[in-house]
Structures are given as structure tokens and as C-alpha cells.
Amino acid sequence: MLMSKGKVEKQFTWKNCAGIPEQHTAKDCGYFIMRYMKDIAEDKNLDFFSKWERRGKATYTQQHIDAVRTEWAKFAVKTYM
């Protein structure tokens, strides 16, 4: 832990992920990142890193990317319209 101005801050250890899903096109970059972040955030067992290590050169399917697009669009319509 780090102390600064009376505050306690947690120290984080960054970990490189082996076997992360491969992105095939540049146009899906944002959706790809959102899907990857969603997988990490929803991992209740905290085994995300070992799961991707086992998958090797796995990729997200078009259905994975479309699911993120749909979820984002529903959120945007509900929030801003």
C-alpha cells in the first residue's frame, strides 16, 4: 500500500495476458475492446487470465461483436433518447 496525503492507495500489479483474443480487422477495434473488458469485468471466479491462456489463438466471433454492438445501442437509446 502507498500512503499519500493521509490517503491509503492500493498498489496494483499489472499482468500481461498470454493468448488474448486476436483482432482481425481495424474497424471493430472499439467493439473488440469493449467485449474484452466485459469478459474481464463479468468474471466472477477471477479465472479470466487462465481461461485465455488455455484458448491459445482464440478469437471473438462475429456474434460476440454483434452482441456488444446491440448492448451498446440499447444503452445509448435508453440513456440519451
CSV table of C-alpha atoms in Angstrom, one decimal:
chain,number,residue,atom,x,y,z
A,1,MET,CA,0.0,0.0,0.0
A,2,LEU,CA,1.1,3.5,-0.7
A,3,MET,CA,0.4,6.5,1.6
A,4,SER,CA,-0.1,10.0,0.2
A,5,LYS,CA,-1.6,13.0,2.0
A,6,GLY,CA,-3.2,10.7,4.6
A,7,LYS,CA,-4.9,8.5,2.0
A,8,VAL,CA,-4.2,4.8,1.6
A,9,GLU,CA,-3.8,3.7,-2.0
A,10,LYS,CA,-3.7,0.2,-3.2
A,11,GLN,CA,-0.8,-0.9,-5.3
A,12,PHE,CA,-1.6,-2.8,-8.4
A,13,THR,CA,0.4,-5.4,-10.2
A,14,TRP,CA,-0.1,-5.4,-14.0
A,15,LYS,CA,-0.2,-8.8,-15.7
A,16,ASN,CA,0.4,-9.5,-19.3
A,17,CYS,CA,-2.2,-11.8,-20.8
A,18,ALA,CA,-1.0,-14.7,-22.9
A,19,GLY,CA,-3.4,-15.9,-25.5
A,20,ILE,CA,-5.6,-12.9,-25.7
A,21,PRO,CA,-8.2,-13.0,-28.5
A,22,GLU,CA,-6.9,-11.8,-31.8
A,23,GLN,CA,-8.5,-8.9,-33.6
A,24,HIS,CA,-8.7,-9.4,-37.4
A,25,THR,CA,-9.9,-6.1,-38.6
A,26,ALA,CA,-9.2,-2.5,-37.7
A,27,LYS,CA,-12.9,-1.4,-38.0
A,28,ASP,CA,-14.1,-3.5,-35.0
A,29,CYS,CA,-11.4,-2.2,-32.6
A,30,GLY,CA,-13.7,-0.4,-30.2
A,31,TYR,CA,-16.2,-3.2,-30.0
A,32,PHE,CA,-13.4,-5.7,-29.6
A,33,ILE,CA,-12.0,-3.8,-26.6
A,34,MET,CA,-15.5,-3.4,-25.1
A,35,ARG,CA,-16.1,-7.2,-25.4
A,36,TYR,CA,-12.7,-8.0,-23.9
A,37,MET,CA,-13.3,-5.6,-21.0
A,38,LYS,CA,-16.8,-7.1,-20.5
A,39,ASP,CA,-15.4,-10.6,-20.2
A,40,ILE,CA,-12.9,-9.4,-17.6
A,41,ALA,CA,-15.5,-7.4,-15.6
A,42,GLU,CA,-18.0,-10.3,-15.6
A,43,ASP,CA,-15.5,-12.9,-14.5
A,44,LYS,CA,-16.8,-13.7,-11.0
A,45,ASN,CA,-14.3,-16.6,-10.4
A,46,LEU,CA,-11.3,-14.4,-11.4
A,47,ASP,CA,-10.0,-17.0,-13.8
A,48,PHE,CA,-10.1,-14.9,-16.9
A,49,PHE,CA,-6.3,-15.0,-17.5
A,50,SER,CA,-6.0,-18.8,-17.2
A,51,LYS,CA,-9.1,-19.2,-19.4
A,52,TRP,CA,-7.5,-17.2,-22.3
A,53,GLU,CA,-4.1,-19.0,-21.8
A,54,ARG,CA,-5.9,-22.3,-22.5
A,55,ARG,CA,-7.6,-20.9,-25.6
A,56,GLY,CA,-4.4,-20.2,-27.4
A,57,LYS,CA,-5.1,-18.2,-30.5
A,58,ALA,CA,-8.9,-17.9,-29.9
A,59,THR,CA,-10.8,-15.0,-31.5
A,60,TYR,CA,-14.2,-13.4,-30.9
A,61,THR,CA,-16.8,-14.5,-33.4
A,62,GLN,CA,-19.0,-12.0,-35.3
A,63,GLN,CA,-21.8,-13.0,-32.9
A,64,HIS,CA,-19.7,-11.9,-29.9
A,65,ILE,CA,-19.0,-8.5,-31.5
A,66,ASP,CA,-22.7,-8.1,-32.6
A,67,ALA,CA,-23.8,-8.8,-29.0
A,68,VAL,CA,-21.6,-5.9,-27.8
A,69,ARG,CA,-23.0,-3.6,-30.6
A,70,THR,CA,-26.6,-4.5,-29.6
A,71,GLU,CA,-26.0,-4.0,-25.9
A,72,TRP,CA,-24.3,-0.6,-26.5
A,73,ALA,CA,-27.0,0.5,-28.9
A,74,LYS,CA,-29.8,-0.4,-26.3
A,75,PHE,CA,-27.9,1.5,-23.6
A,76,ALA,CA,-27.4,4.6,-25.8
A,77,VAL,CA,-31.1,4.7,-26.8
A,78,LYS,CA,-32.3,4.2,-23.3
A,79,THR,CA,-29.9,6.8,-21.8
A,80,TYR,CA,-29.9,9.5,-24.4
A,81,MET,CA,-33.2,9.3,-26.3
